Coordinates of C-alpha atoms and ligand atoms in Angstrom, one line a residue:
X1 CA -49.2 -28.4 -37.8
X2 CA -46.7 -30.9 -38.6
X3 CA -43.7 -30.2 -41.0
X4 CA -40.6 -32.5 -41.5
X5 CA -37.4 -31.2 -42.3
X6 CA -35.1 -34.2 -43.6
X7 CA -31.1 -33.2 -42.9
X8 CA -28.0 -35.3 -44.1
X9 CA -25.0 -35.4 -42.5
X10 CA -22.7 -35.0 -45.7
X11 CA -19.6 -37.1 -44.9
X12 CA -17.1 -40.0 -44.1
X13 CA -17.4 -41.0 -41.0
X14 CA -15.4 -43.2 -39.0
X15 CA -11.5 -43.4 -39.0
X16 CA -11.8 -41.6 -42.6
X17 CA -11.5 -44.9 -44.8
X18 CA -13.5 -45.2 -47.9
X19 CA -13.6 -43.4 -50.6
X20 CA -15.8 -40.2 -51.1
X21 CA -17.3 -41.2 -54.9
X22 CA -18.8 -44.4 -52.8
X23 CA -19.4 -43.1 -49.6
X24 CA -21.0 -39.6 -50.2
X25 CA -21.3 -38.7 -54.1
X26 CA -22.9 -41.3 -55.4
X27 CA -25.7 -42.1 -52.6
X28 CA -26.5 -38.3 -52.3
X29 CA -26.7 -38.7 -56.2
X30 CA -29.5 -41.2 -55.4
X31 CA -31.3 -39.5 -52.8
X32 CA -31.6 -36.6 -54.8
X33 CA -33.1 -37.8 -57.4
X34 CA -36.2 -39.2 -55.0
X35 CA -36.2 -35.7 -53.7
X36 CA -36.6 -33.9 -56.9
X37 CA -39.2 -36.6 -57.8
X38 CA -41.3 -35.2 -55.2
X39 CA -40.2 -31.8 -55.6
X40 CA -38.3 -31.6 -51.8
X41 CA -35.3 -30.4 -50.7
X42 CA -33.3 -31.8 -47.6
X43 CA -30.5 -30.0 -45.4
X44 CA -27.4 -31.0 -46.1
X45 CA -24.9 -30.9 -43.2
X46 CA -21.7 -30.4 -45.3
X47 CA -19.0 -31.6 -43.2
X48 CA -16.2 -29.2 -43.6
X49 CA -13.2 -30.1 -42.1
X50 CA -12.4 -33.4 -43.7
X51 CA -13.2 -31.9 -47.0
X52 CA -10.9 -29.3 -46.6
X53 CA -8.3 -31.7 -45.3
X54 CA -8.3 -33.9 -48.0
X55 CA -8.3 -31.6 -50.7
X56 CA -5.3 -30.2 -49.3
X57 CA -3.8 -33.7 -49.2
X58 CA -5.0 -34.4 -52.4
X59 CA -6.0 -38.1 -51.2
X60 CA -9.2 -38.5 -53.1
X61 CA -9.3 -37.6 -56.4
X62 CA -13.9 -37.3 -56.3
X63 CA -13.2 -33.9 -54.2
X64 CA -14.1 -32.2 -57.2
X65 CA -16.9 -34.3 -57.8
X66 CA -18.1 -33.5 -54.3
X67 CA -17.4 -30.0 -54.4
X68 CA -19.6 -29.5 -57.4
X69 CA -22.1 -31.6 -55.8
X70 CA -22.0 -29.4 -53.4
X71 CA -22.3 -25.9 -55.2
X72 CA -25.5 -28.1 -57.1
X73 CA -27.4 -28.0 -53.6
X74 CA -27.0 -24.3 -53.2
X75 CA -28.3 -24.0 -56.9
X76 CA -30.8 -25.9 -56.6
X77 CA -32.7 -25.5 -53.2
X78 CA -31.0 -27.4 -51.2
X79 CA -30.1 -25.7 -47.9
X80 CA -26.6 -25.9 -47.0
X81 CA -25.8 -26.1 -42.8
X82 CA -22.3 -26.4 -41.2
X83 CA -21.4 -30.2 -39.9
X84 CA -18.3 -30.3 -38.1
X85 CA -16.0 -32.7 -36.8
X86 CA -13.1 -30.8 -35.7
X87 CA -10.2 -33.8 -35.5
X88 CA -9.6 -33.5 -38.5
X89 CA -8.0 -30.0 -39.0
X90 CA -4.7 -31.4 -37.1
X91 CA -5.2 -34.8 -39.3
X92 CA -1.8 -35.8 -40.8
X93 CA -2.5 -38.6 -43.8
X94 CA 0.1 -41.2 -44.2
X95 CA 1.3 -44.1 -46.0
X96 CA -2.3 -43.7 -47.7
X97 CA -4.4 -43.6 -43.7
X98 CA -5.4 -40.9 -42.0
X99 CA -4.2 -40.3 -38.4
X100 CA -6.9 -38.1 -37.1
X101 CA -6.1 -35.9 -33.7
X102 CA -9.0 -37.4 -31.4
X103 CA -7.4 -34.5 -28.4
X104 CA -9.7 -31.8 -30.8
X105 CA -12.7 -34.3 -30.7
X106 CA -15.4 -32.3 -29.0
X107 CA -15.1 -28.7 -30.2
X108 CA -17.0 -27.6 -27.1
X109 CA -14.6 -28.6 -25.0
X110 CA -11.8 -26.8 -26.8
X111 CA -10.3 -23.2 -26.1
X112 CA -12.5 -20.1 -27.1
X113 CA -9.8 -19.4 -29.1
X114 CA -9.5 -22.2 -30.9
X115 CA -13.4 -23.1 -31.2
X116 CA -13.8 -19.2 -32.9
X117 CA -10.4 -20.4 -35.3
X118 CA -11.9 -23.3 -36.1
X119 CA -15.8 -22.3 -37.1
X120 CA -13.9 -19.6 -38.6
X121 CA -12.2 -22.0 -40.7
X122 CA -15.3 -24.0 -41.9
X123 CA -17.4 -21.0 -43.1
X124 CA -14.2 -19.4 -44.9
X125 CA -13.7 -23.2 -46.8
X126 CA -17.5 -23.2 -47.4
X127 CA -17.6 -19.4 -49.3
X128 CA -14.7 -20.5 -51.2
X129 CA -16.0 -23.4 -52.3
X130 CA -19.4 -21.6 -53.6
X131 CA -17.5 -18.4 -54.7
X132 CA -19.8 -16.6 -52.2
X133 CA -18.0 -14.0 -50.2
X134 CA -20.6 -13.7 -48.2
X135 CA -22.5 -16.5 -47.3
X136 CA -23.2 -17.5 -43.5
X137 CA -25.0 -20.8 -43.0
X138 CA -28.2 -20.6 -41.4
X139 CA -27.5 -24.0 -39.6
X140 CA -25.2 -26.1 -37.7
X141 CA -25.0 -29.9 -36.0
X142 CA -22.1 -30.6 -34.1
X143 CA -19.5 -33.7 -35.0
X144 CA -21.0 -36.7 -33.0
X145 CA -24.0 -34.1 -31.5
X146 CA -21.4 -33.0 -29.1
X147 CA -22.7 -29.4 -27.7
X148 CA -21.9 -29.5 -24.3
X149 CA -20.8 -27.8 -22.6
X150 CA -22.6 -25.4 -24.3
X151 CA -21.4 -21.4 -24.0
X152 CA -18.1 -21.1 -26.0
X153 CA -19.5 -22.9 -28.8
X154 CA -22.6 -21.3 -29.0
X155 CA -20.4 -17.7 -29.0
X156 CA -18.2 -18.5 -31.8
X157 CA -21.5 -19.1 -34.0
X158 CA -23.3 -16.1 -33.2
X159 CA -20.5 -14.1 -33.9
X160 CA -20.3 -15.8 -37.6
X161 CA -24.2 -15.0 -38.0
X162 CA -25.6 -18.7 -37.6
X163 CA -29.1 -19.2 -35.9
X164 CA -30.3 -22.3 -36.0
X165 CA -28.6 -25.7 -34.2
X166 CA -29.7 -29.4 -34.8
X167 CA -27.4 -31.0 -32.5
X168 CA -29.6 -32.4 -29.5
X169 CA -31.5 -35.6 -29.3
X170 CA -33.8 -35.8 -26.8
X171 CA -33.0 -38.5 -23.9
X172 CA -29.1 -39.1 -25.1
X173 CA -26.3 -40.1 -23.2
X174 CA -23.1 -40.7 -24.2
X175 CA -20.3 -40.9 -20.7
X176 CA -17.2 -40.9 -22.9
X177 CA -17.8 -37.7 -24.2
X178 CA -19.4 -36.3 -20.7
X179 CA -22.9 -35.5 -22.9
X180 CA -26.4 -35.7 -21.6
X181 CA -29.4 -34.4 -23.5
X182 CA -32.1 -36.0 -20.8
X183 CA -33.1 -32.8 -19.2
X184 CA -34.1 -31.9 -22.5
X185 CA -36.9 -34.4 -22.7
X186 CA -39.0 -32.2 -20.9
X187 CA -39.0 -29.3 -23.8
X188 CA -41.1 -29.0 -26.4
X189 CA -40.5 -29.4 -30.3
X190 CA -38.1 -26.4 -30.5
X191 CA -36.7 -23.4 -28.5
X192 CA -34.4 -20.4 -27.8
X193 CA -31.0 -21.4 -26.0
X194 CA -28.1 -19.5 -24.9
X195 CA -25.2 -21.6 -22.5
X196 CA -26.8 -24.6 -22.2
X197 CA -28.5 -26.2 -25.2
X198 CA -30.7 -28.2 -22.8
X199 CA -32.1 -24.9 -21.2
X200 CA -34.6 -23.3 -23.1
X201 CA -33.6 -19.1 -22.8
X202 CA -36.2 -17.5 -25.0
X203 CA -33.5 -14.4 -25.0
X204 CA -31.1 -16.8 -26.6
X205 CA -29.1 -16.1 -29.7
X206 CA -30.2 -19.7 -30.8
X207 CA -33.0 -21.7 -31.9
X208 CA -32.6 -25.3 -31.4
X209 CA -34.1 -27.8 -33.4
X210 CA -33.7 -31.0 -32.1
X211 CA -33.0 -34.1 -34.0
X212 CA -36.5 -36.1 -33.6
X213 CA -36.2 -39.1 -30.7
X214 CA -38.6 -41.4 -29.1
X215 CA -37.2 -43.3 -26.0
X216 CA -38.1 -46.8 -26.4
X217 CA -37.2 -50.4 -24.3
X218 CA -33.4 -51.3 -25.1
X219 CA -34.2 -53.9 -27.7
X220 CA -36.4 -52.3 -29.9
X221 CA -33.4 -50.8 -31.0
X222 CA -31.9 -54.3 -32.5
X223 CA -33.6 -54.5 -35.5
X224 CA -31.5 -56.2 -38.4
X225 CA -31.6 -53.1 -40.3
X226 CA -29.8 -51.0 -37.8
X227 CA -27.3 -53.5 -36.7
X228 CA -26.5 -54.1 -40.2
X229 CA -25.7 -50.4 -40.6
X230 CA -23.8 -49.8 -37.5
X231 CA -21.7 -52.5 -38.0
X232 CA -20.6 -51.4 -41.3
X233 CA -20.2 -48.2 -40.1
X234 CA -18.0 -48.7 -37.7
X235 CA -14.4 -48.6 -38.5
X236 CA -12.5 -47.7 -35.4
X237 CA -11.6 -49.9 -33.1
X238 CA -12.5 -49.5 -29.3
X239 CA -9.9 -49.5 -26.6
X240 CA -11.2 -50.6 -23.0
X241 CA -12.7 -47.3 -21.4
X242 CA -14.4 -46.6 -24.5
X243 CA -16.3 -49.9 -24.3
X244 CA -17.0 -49.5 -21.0
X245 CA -18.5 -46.2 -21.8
X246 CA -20.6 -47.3 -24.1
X247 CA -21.5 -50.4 -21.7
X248 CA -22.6 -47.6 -19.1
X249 CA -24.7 -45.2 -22.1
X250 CA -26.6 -48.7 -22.6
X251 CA -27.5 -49.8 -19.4
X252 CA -30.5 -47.6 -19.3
X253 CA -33.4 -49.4 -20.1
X254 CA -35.0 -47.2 -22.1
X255 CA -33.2 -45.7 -25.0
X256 CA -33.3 -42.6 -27.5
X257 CA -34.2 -44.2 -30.8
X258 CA -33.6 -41.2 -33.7
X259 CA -35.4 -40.7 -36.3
X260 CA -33.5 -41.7 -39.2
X261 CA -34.6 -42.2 -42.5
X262 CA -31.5 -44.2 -43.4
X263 CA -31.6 -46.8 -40.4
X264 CA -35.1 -47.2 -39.4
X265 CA -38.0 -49.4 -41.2
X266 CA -40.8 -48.1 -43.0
X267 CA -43.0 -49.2 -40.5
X268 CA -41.2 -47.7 -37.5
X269 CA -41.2 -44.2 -39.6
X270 CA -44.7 -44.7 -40.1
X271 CA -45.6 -45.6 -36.8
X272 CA -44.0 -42.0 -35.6
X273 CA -45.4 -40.1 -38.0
X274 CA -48.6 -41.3 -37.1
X275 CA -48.6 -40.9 -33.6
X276 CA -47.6 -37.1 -34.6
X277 CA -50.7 -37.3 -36.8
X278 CA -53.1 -38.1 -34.1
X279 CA -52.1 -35.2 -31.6
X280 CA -52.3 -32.7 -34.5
X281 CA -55.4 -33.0 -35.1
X282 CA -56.1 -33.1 -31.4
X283 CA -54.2 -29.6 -31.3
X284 CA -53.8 -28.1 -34.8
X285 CA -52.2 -24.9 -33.8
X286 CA -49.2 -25.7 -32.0
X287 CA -46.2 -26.3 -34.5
X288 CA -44.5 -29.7 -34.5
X289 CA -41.2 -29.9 -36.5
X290 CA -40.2 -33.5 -37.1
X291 CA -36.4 -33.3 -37.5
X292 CA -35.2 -36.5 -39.5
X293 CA -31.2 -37.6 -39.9
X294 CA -29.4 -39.9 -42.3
X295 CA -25.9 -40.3 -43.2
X296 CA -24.4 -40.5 -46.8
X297 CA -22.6 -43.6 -46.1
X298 CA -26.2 -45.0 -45.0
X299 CA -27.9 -44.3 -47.9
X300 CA -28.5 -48.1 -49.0
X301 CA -32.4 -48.5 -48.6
X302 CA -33.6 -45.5 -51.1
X303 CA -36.9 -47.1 -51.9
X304 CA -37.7 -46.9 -48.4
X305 CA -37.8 -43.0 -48.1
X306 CA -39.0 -42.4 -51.5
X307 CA -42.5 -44.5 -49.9
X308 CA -41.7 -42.2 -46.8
X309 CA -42.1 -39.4 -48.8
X310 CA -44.8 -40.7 -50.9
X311 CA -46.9 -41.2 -46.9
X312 CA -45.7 -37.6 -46.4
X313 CA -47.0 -36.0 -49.4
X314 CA -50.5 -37.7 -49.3
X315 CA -51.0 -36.9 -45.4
X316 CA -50.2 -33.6 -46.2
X317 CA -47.1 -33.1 -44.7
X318 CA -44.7 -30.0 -45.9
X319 CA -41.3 -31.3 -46.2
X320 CA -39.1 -28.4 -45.6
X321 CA -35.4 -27.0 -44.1
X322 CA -34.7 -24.6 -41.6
X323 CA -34.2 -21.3 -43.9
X324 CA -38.1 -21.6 -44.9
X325 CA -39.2 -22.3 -41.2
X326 CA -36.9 -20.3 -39.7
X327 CA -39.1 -17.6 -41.9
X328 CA -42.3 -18.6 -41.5
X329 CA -43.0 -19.2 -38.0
X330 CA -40.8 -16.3 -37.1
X331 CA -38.6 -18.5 -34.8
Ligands
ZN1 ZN1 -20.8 -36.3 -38.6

């Protein structure tokens, strides 16, 4: 049985430039409509931190916008999960830029202290802004996928009541940050964890469900599309050991291409999905969540995931989030 969960990291990301009503309202405006057109919801990965920061620095005056935006997904359906990318709690903004504190990058890395204040933080900002006292996320994807290492991170969301992680990609490397999901290639479509996200622990505290990847030769992953997108996306530049890092995660030959419904083509969506098809009906009974990403700030080819989820519905494929699986196949 195949179900796809679609999630969306809510956010601007980069260097912070850009301005929310154009980078996250107004696409997610878009994308909802297409969803409630074929009566879906998607997870959206509200990221928490920057939100916070720059309501407090009142530097954008769509906060409000987003905020209701916001409190509209938990209204209507839409599961809300905890996205967070931690530099920007110590973020100072200046002479209208934001100087963001890249030494709190990876939260894993961080003190237990700090990691528990900071997760803290997030959830605290996110019942506020839906005047919930007590809500608790079900979900939660790490700032740049970053979960390693593993333990002190996974602790701090335990203790606040979260279950379910879609950090991991299958097959990614990334040297600068010291992270390496390849040993995960081996698992299957989702599992228990506990201090290392790559291990499955069926005692774990956590479910992960990993962001869907098939490894494919290096340049299958230059198509225009994608290049067009990651070029605009990218607004920092690189010093020298960062470009060397990312020299060294591309020298592999083959590569972890992500199932993203912002980035890819229709027919390398379809081509997945199909592939999925065949070995379902080869083995009904086994579960097979597809776990799709897309960013806000990607949101530019709309027509392209409205016929995704067009192919979805007539194959017969539940589109979902975690709070209803999480349920139903009693993960
Ligand atoms: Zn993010």
């Amino acid at each position: 049985m195949i179900e796809c969960i679609f999630t969306l990291d809510y956010e601007i990301y980069g260097n912070g430039e850009g301005s929310l009503q154009e980078l996250v309202y107004e696409p997610t405006e878009k994308l909802k409509k297409v969803f409630k057109k074929w009566n879906a919801r998607f997870v959206a990965f509200i990221e928490v931190a920057e939100l916070e920061m720059i309501e407090a620095n009142n530097s954008d005056q769509a906060i409000d916008l987003v905020k209701k935006q916001i409190q509209e997904f938990y209204g209507e359906g839409y599961e809300i999960g905890l996205h967070l990318h931690p530099h920007w709690y110590n973020a100072r903004y200046e002479y209208g830029k934001w100087q963001l504190d890249y030494d709190e990058y990876n939260l894993c890395s961080l003190p237990q202290d700090r990691i528990k204040k900071i997760v803290d933080r997030s959830i605290e900002y996110l019942r506020k802004l839906l005047g919930l006292a007590y809500f608790t996320p079900l979900s939660f994807r790490a700032g740049n996928w970053l979960f390693q290492p593993t333990g002190s991170l996974a602790k701090a969301l335990v203790e606040q009541g979260i279950k379910v992680d879609s950090s991991l990609f299958k097959g990614g490397l990334q040297h600068q940050h010291k992270l390496d999901y390849r040993r995960a290639l081996k698992n299957g479509y989702y599992w228990r964890f506990a201090d290392d996200v790559n291990v499955p622990d069926p005692q774990g505290a956590l479910v992960e469900f990993p962001i869907y990847t098939k490894m494919v030769p290096i340049w299958k992953l230059l198509t225009a599309k994608r290049i067009g997108l990651q070029r605009k996306g990218s607004t920092k530049s690189q010093t020298g050991k960062e470009r060397l890092s990312r020299f060294l995660d591309f020298i592999r030959l083959r590569q972890p291409l992500k199932f993203d419904f912002c980035r890819m083509t229709i027919n390398e969506m379809l081509y997945i999905l199909d592939k999925e098809i065949r070995e379902d009906q080869e083995n009904p009974a086994s579960f097979r969540p597809i776990i799709a990403i897309g960013h806000t700030k990607d949101l530019i080819d709309i027509k392209t995931i409205e016929t995704l989820l067009s192919y979805l519905r007539k194959k017969g494929i539940l589109i979902t989030t975690f709070i209803d699986i999480y349920k139903r196949h009693k993960c």
